[in-house]
């Protein structure tokens, strides 16, 4: 099938975060009244797709979710964001990741209790091959590695680019999955763990293979380093845009989503990395992971004023 139905197809991590705001983190065996409770959608793939959709890409999520209220919350938020869920697989025992986050509003700390039970991500036999082939970019992460390997294999054989965000290395099949990825974008700390290298250039070189198109490492306010096929052997650095930091939640996920959207549009590598950096920087200026994602108009205006 050559007709492209979707710009970016994702299969992996979706998460529900319940934030409980309290004046101080309580001692054990005590009680405390919460000031406010908020439920927010998140997850590497969930937030990347939300960002790509906000920037104008046609996105779809085709991982596995269940029938519980957490799954419904994710479905509703995808629908509101314009992310297509036609090809979602429903399975009674499946759920998103679920975190309860205690936010101490006086001391500005966050304590996270996370529950991964029921989280499936990519199914090993789902979605149908045609769905993968009808996408311009496949987005993969670490949830459901066998399903990711299958999907990435199908995409590879069809010449469909694969963008990956990975933060966990010791999972069965991970080396095989990483080998299939042609746009590998990792947080620098994780890239350091995988390669044993302590500087970005050395980590990039260790991650490079002839099968890759681009390898990038991101390092928060220090920006992003990348190696790319069209500039052989040259380690490039994109500084982070200087912004007033309000909330960095999800900025790496947003960077990935913006990169994937730009790739689906055919944006060249230097502009693509700059664009993703600007989108992530604007996110940092607003509270909330997905709530803080800027729209296209805001990004273009910002880039005109700051480049
Ligand atoms: N304080 C900041 N100011 C400007 N840009 C930022 C800032 N923090 C992050 N960014 C942008 O976002 C990109 C990704 O950030 P980072 O390296 O922190 O991702 P991450 O570690 O994967 O974070 P996450 O916890 O969201 O997954 C950076 O390369 C940079 O372009
Ligand atoms: Mg990240």
CSV table of C-alpha atoms and ligand atoms in Angstrom, one decimal:
chain,number,residue,atom,x,y,z
A,1,UNK,CA,0.0,0.0,0.0
A,2,UNK,CA,1.6,3.3,-1.0
A,3,UNK,CA,-1.2,5.7,0.1
A,4,UNK,CA,-0.1,7.3,3.4
A,5,UNK,CA,-3.0,7.6,5.8
A,6,UNK,CA,-0.9,8.7,8.8
A,7,UNK,CA,2.2,10.9,9.3
A,8,UNK,CA,3.2,9.3,12.6
A,9,UNK,CA,2.1,6.0,14.0
A,10,UNK,CA,2.9,5.1,17.6
A,11,UNK,CA,2.5,1.9,19.5
A,12,UNK,CA,4.2,2.3,22.8
A,13,UNK,CA,4.1,3.9,26.3
A,14,UNK,CA,1.0,5.8,27.4
A,15,UNK,CA,0.6,6.9,31.0
A,16,UNK,CA,-1.9,8.4,33.3
A,17,UNK,CA,-0.4,10.6,36.0
A,18,UNK,CA,-2.5,11.5,39.1
A,19,UNK,CA,-1.0,14.5,40.7
A,20,UNK,CA,-1.8,15.1,44.4
A,21,UNK,CA,-0.8,18.6,45.6
A,22,UNK,CA,0.0,18.8,49.3
A,23,UNK,CA,1.5,21.5,51.5
A,24,UNK,CA,4.2,19.1,52.7
A,25,UNK,CA,5.1,15.5,52.0
A,26,UNK,CA,3.5,13.6,54.9
A,27,UNK,CA,5.3,11.4,57.5
A,28,UNK,CA,4.3,7.8,57.6
A,29,UNK,CA,1.2,7.0,59.7
A,30,UNK,CA,-0.1,10.5,59.3
A,31,UNK,CA,-2.9,12.2,57.4
A,32,UNK,CA,-2.9,15.1,55.2
A,33,UNK,CA,-5.5,17.0,53.2
A,34,UNK,CA,-4.8,17.4,49.5
A,35,UNK,CA,-5.0,20.9,48.1
A,36,UNK,CA,-5.8,19.8,44.6
A,37,UNK,CA,-5.9,16.6,42.4
A,38,UNK,CA,-5.1,16.6,38.7
A,39,UNK,CA,-5.1,13.8,36.2
A,40,UNK,CA,-2.8,14.2,33.2
A,41,UNK,CA,-2.0,12.0,30.2
A,42,UNK,CA,1.7,11.2,29.6
A,43,UNK,CA,4.1,8.5,28.4
A,44,UNK,CA,6.9,8.6,25.8
A,45,UNK,CA,4.7,7.7,22.9
A,46,UNK,CA,1.5,9.4,24.2
A,47,UNK,CA,3.2,12.7,24.6
A,48,UNK,CA,5.2,12.4,21.4
A,49,UNK,CA,2.0,11.8,19.4
A,50,UNK,CA,0.2,14.6,21.2
A,51,UNK,CA,3.0,17.0,20.3
A,52,UNK,CA,3.2,15.8,16.6
A,53,UNK,CA,-0.6,16.2,16.4
A,54,UNK,CA,-0.5,19.7,17.9
A,55,UNK,CA,2.0,20.7,15.3
A,56,UNK,CA,-0.2,19.5,12.5
A,57,UNK,CA,0.8,15.9,11.8
A,58,UNK,CA,-1.9,13.2,11.3
A,59,UNK,CA,-1.1,10.7,14.1
A,60,UNK,CA,-2.4,7.3,15.1
A,61,UNK,CA,-2.0,5.2,18.2
A,62,UNK,CA,-2.2,1.4,17.7
A,63,UNK,CA,-1.0,-0.1,20.9
A,64,UNK,CA,-3.0,-2.1,23.4
A,65,UNK,CA,-5.4,-0.7,26.0
A,66,UNK,CA,-8.2,-2.0,28.1
A,67,UNK,CA,-11.7,-1.1,29.2
A,68,UNK,CA,-10.9,0.5,32.6
A,69,UNK,CA,-11.2,4.2,33.4
A,70,UNK,CA,-7.5,4.8,32.9
A,71,UNK,CA,-7.6,3.4,29.4
A,72,UNK,CA,-10.7,5.5,28.7
A,73,UNK,CA,-9.0,8.6,29.9
A,74,UNK,CA,-6.1,8.0,27.5
A,75,UNK,CA,-8.6,7.3,24.6
A,76,UNK,CA,-10.5,10.5,25.4
A,77,UNK,CA,-7.4,12.6,25.5
A,78,UNK,CA,-6.1,11.1,22.2
A,79,UNK,CA,-9.5,11.9,20.6
A,80,UNK,CA,-9.4,15.5,21.9
A,81,UNK,CA,-5.9,15.9,20.5
A,82,UNK,CA,-6.9,14.5,17.1
A,83,UNK,CA,-4.9,11.3,17.5
A,84,UNK,CA,-6.6,8.5,15.5
A,85,UNK,CA,-7.4,5.4,17.6
A,86,UNK,CA,-9.2,3.4,14.9
A,87,UNK,CA,-6.4,0.7,15.1
A,88,UNK,CA,-6.1,0.5,18.9
A,89,UNK,CA,-6.3,-3.0,20.2
A,90,UNK,CA,-8.6,-3.5,23.2
A,91,UNK,CA,-7.9,-6.3,25.6
A,92,UNK,CA,-9.7,-6.6,29.0
A,93,UNK,CA,-6.5,-6.8,31.2
A,94,UNK,CA,-4.6,-4.0,29.5
A,95,UNK,CA,-3.9,-0.6,31.0
A,96,UNK,CA,-1.7,2.4,30.6
A,97,UNK,CA,1.1,3.0,33.0
A,98,UNK,CA,-0.3,4.7,36.1
A,99,UNK,CA,1.5,7.0,38.5
A,100,UNK,CA,0.5,8.7,41.6
A,101,UNK,CA,2.7,11.8,42.1
A,102,UNK,CA,2.8,13.6,45.4
A,103,UNK,CA,3.7,17.2,44.7
A,104,UNK,CA,4.9,19.0,47.8
A,105,UNK,CA,4.0,22.6,47.0
A,106,UNK,CA,6.2,24.2,49.7
A,107,UNK,CA,9.4,22.3,49.1
A,108,UNK,CA,8.8,21.8,45.4
A,109,UNK,CA,9.4,18.1,45.4
A,110,UNK,CA,7.7,15.3,43.5
A,111,UNK,CA,7.5,11.8,44.8
A,112,UNK,CA,6.3,9.3,42.2
A,113,UNK,CA,4.6,5.9,42.9
A,114,UNK,CA,4.3,4.1,39.6
A,115,UNK,CA,2.4,1.0,38.6
A,116,UNK,CA,3.2,-0.8,35.4
A,117,UNK,CA,0.8,-3.7,35.8
A,118,UNK,CA,-1.2,-4.4,32.6
A,119,UNK,CA,0.9,-2.1,30.5
A,120,UNK,CA,1.4,-3.8,27.1
A,121,UNK,CA,2.3,-1.1,24.6
A,122,UNK,CA,3.0,-2.8,21.2
A,123,UNK,CA,1.3,-6.2,20.6
A,124,UNK,CA,3.5,-8.8,18.9
A,125,UNK,CA,0.9,-9.3,16.1
A,126,UNK,CA,-0.7,-5.9,15.9
A,127,UNK,CA,-1.6,-3.7,14.1
A,128,UNK,CA,-2.1,-5.1,10.6
A,129,UNK,CA,0.9,-4.7,8.3
A,130,UNK,CA,-1.1,-2.3,6.0
A,131,UNK,CA,-1.5,0.1,8.9
A,132,UNK,CA,2.3,0.3,9.4
A,133,UNK,CA,2.8,0.6,5.6
A,134,UNK,CA,0.3,3.4,5.5
A,135,UNK,CA,2.4,5.6,7.8
A,136,UNK,CA,5.2,8.0,6.9
A,137,UNK,CA,7.0,7.6,10.2
A,138,UNK,CA,6.9,4.8,12.8
A,139,UNK,CA,7.5,5.8,16.4
A,140,UNK,CA,8.8,3.2,18.8
A,141,UNK,CA,9.8,3.1,22.5
A,142,UNK,CA,10.5,0.4,25.1
A,143,UNK,CA,7.0,-0.8,25.9
A,144,UNK,CA,6.2,-4.1,24.1
A,145,UNK,CA,9.6,-4.8,22.7
A,146,UNK,CA,8.6,-7.9,20.6
A,147,UNK,CA,5.8,-5.9,19.0
A,148,UNK,CA,8.1,-3.0,18.4
A,149,UNK,CA,10.6,-5.4,16.7
A,150,UNK,CA,7.9,-6.7,14.4
A,151,UNK,CA,6.6,-3.3,13.5
A,152,UNK,CA,10.1,-1.9,13.0
A,153,UNK,CA,11.0,-4.8,10.8
A,154,UNK,CA,8.0,-4.2,8.6
A,155,UNK,CA,8.8,-0.5,8.4
A,156,UNK,CA,12.5,-1.1,7.6
A,157,UNK,CA,11.7,-3.4,4.7
A,158,UNK,CA,9.4,-0.8,3.3
A,159,UNK,CA,11.9,2.1,3.8
A,160,UNK,CA,9.7,3.8,6.4
A,161,UNK,CA,11.8,5.8,8.8
A,162,UNK,CA,11.7,4.7,12.5
A,163,UNK,CA,12.1,7.2,15.3
A,164,UNK,CA,12.9,5.8,18.7
A,165,UNK,CA,12.8,7.1,22.3
A,166,UNK,CA,14.3,4.6,24.7
A,167,UNK,CA,15.1,5.0,28.4
A,168,UNK,CA,15.6,1.3,29.5
A,169,UNK,CA,18.3,-0.9,28.2
A,170,UNK,CA,18.0,-4.3,30.0
A,171,UNK,CA,15.0,-5.6,28.3
A,172,UNK,CA,15.0,-8.8,26.2
A,173,UNK,CA,15.2,-7.9,22.5
A,174,UNK,CA,16.4,-4.3,23.1
A,175,UNK,CA,19.6,-4.7,21.1
A,176,UNK,CA,17.6,-6.1,18.2
A,177,UNK,CA,15.1,-3.3,18.4
A,178,UNK,CA,17.8,-0.6,18.6
A,179,UNK,CA,19.6,-2.1,15.6
A,180,UNK,CA,16.4,-1.6,13.5
A,181,UNK,CA,16.0,2.1,14.4
A,182,UNK,CA,17.3,4.6,11.9
A,183,UNK,CA,16.5,7.8,13.8
A,184,UNK,CA,17.8,7.0,17.3
A,185,UNK,CA,17.2,10.0,19.7
A,186,UNK,CA,18.2,9.3,23.3
A,187,UNK,CA,18.6,11.2,26.5
A,188,UNK,CA,22.3,11.7,27.0
A,189,UNK,CA,22.3,10.0,30.4
A,190,UNK,CA,20.8,6.9,28.9
A,191,UNK,CA,23.1,7.0,25.9
A,192,UNK,CA,26.0,7.1,28.4
A,193,UNK,CA,24.7,4.0,30.2
A,194,UNK,CA,24.3,2.1,26.9
A,195,UNK,CA,27.7,3.1,25.5
A,196,UNK,CA,29.8,3.6,28.6
A,197,UNK,CA,30.9,7.0,27.1
A,198,UNK,CA,31.0,10.2,29.1
A,199,UNK,CA,30.8,12.8,26.4
A,200,UNK,CA,28.1,13.3,23.7
A,201,UNK,CA,30.4,13.0,20.7
A,202,UNK,CA,31.8,9.7,21.9
A,203,UNK,CA,28.4,8.3,22.7
A,204,UNK,CA,27.1,9.3,19.3
A,205,UNK,CA,30.0,7.6,17.5
A,206,UNK,CA,29.5,4.4,19.6
A,207,UNK,CA,25.8,4.4,18.6
A,208,UNK,CA,26.4,5.1,15.0
A,209,UNK,CA,26.0,2.2,12.4
A,210,UNK,CA,25.9,2.4,8.6
A,211,UNK,CA,22.1,1.6,8.9
A,212,UNK,CA,21.3,4.7,10.8
A,213,UNK,CA,20.1,8.0,9.3
A,214,UNK,CA,20.5,10.1,12.4
A,215,UNK,CA,21.6,9.5,16.0
A,216,UNK,CA,21.0,12.3,18.5
A,217,UNK,CA,21.5,12.7,22.2
A,218,UNK,CA,19.6,15.4,24.2
A,219,UNK,CA,20.8,16.9,27.4
A,220,UNK,CA,18.3,19.3,28.7
A,221,UNK,CA,19.3,23.0,28.8
A,222,UNK,CA,22.7,22.0,27.2
A,223,UNK,CA,20.8,21.2,24.0
A,224,UNK,CA,21.3,18.3,21.5
A,225,UNK,CA,24.2,16.7,19.7
A,226,UNK,CA,23.7,14.7,16.5
A,227,UNK,CA,25.4,12.7,13.8
A,228,UNK,CA,23.7,12.3,10.5
A,229,UNK,CA,24.2,10.5,7.2
A,230,UNK,CA,24.2,13.7,5.1
A,231,UNK,CA,27.1,15.2,7.2
A,232,UNK,CA,29.3,12.1,7.6
A,233,UNK,CA,31.5,11.9,10.7
A,234,UNK,CA,30.5,15.5,11.8
A,235,UNK,CA,29.1,15.8,15.3
A,236,UNK,CA,26.7,18.8,15.2
A,237,UNK,CA,25.4,20.7,18.2
A,238,UNK,CA,22.1,22.5,18.5
A,239,UNK,CA,22.1,24.6,21.6
A,240,UNK,CA,18.9,24.7,23.6
A,241,UNK,CA,16.8,27.9,23.1
A,242,UNK,CA,17.1,30.1,26.2
A,243,UNK,CA,13.8,30.2,27.9
A,244,UNK,CA,12.3,30.9,31.4
A,245,UNK,CA,11.9,27.4,32.9
A,246,UNK,CA,8.5,26.7,34.3
A,247,UNK,CA,8.1,22.9,34.0
A,248,UNK,CA,10.4,20.5,32.1
A,249,UNK,CA,7.9,17.5,32.4
A,250,UNK,CA,7.8,15.7,29.1
A,251,UNK,CA,10.2,18.0,27.2
A,252,UNK,CA,12.1,15.0,25.8
A,253,UNK,CA,8.9,13.3,24.7
A,254,UNK,CA,7.8,16.6,23.0
A,255,UNK,CA,11.2,16.9,21.3
A,256,UNK,CA,10.7,13.4,19.9
A,257,UNK,CA,7.2,14.1,18.7
A,258,UNK,CA,8.2,17.3,17.0
A,259,UNK,CA,11.2,15.6,15.3
A,260,UNK,CA,8.9,12.8,14.0
A,261,UNK,CA,6.3,15.4,12.7
A,262,UNK,CA,9.1,17.3,10.9
A,263,UNK,CA,10.5,14.1,9.5
A,264,UNK,CA,7.1,13.1,8.1
A,265,UNK,CA,6.9,16.6,6.4
A,266,UNK,CA,10.3,16.1,4.8
A,267,UNK,CA,12.1,18.8,6.7
A,268,UNK,CA,15.9,18.7,6.3
A,269,UNK,CA,17.9,17.4,9.3
A,270,UNK,CA,19.4,20.8,10.6
A,271,UNK,CA,16.0,22.5,10.5
A,272,UNK,CA,14.3,19.4,12.0
A,273,UNK,CA,16.6,19.4,15.0
A,274,UNK,CA,16.2,23.2,15.4
A,275,UNK,CA,12.4,22.9,15.1
A,276,UNK,CA,12.3,20.1,17.7
A,277,UNK,CA,14.5,22.1,20.0
A,278,UNK,CA,12.3,25.2,19.7
A,279,UNK,CA,9.1,23.2,20.3
A,280,UNK,CA,10.7,21.5,23.4
A,281,UNK,CA,11.9,24.9,24.7
A,282,UNK,CA,8.5,26.4,24.4
A,283,UNK,CA,7.0,23.5,26.3
A,284,UNK,CA,9.4,24.2,29.1
A,285,UNK,CA,7.9,27.7,29.5
A,286,UNK,CA,4.4,26.3,30.3
A,287,UNK,CA,3.2,24.0,33.1
A,288,UNK,CA,2.0,20.4,32.3
A,289,UNK,CA,3.5,17.7,30.0
A,290,UNK,CA,1.0,17.7,27.2
A,291,UNK,CA,-0.9,20.8,28.3
A,292,UNK,CA,2.3,22.8,27.7
A,293,UNK,CA,2.8,21.8,24.0
A,294,UNK,CA,2.8,24.8,21.7
A,295,UNK,CA,0.9,24.9,18.4
A,296,UNK,CA,2.5,25.5,15.0
A,297,UNK,CA,1.8,29.2,14.9
A,298,UNK,CA,3.5,29.8,18.2
A,299,UNK,CA,6.6,27.8,17.2
A,300,UNK,CA,7.0,29.5,13.8
A,301,UNK,CA,6.6,32.9,15.4
A,302,UNK,CA,9.1,32.0,18.1
A,303,UNK,CA,11.6,30.7,15.5
A,304,UNK,CA,11.3,33.8,13.4
A,305,UNK,CA,12.1,36.0,16.4
A,306,UNK,CA,14.9,33.9,17.8
A,307,UNK,CA,17.0,32.6,14.9
B,1,LIG,N1,15.7,24.0,30.3
B,1,LIG,C1,15.5,23.9,29.0
B,1,LIG,N2,15.6,25.0,28.2
B,1,LIG,C2,15.4,24.9,26.9
B,1,LIG,N3,15.3,23.7,26.2
B,1,LIG,C3,15.2,22.6,26.9
B,1,LIG,C4,15.3,22.6,28.4
B,1,LIG,N4,15.3,21.4,28.8
B,1,LIG,C5,15.1,20.6,27.7
B,1,LIG,N5,15.1,21.3,26.6
B,1,LIG,C6,15.0,20.9,25.2
B,1,LIG,O1,14.4,19.6,25.2
B,1,LIG,C7,15.3,18.6,24.7
B,1,LIG,C8,15.1,17.3,25.4
B,1,LIG,O2,15.3,17.5,26.8
B,1,LIG,P1,16.0,16.4,27.8
B,1,LIG,O3,17.3,16.1,27.3
B,1,LIG,O4,15.9,16.9,29.2
B,1,LIG,O5,15.0,15.2,27.5
B,1,LIG,P2,14.7,13.9,28.5
B,1,LIG,O6,15.9,13.7,29.4
B,1,LIG,O7,14.3,12.8,27.6
B,1,LIG,O8,13.5,14.5,29.3
B,1,LIG,P3,12.1,13.8,29.7
B,1,LIG,O9,12.1,13.6,31.2
B,1,LIG,O10,11.1,14.8,29.3
B,1,LIG,O11,11.9,12.5,29.0
B,1,LIG,C9,16.7,19.2,24.9
B,1,LIG,O12,17.6,18.7,23.9
B,1,LIG,C10,16.4,20.7,24.6
B,1,LIG,O13,16.3,20.9,23.2
B,2,LIG,MG1,12.8,11.3,27.7
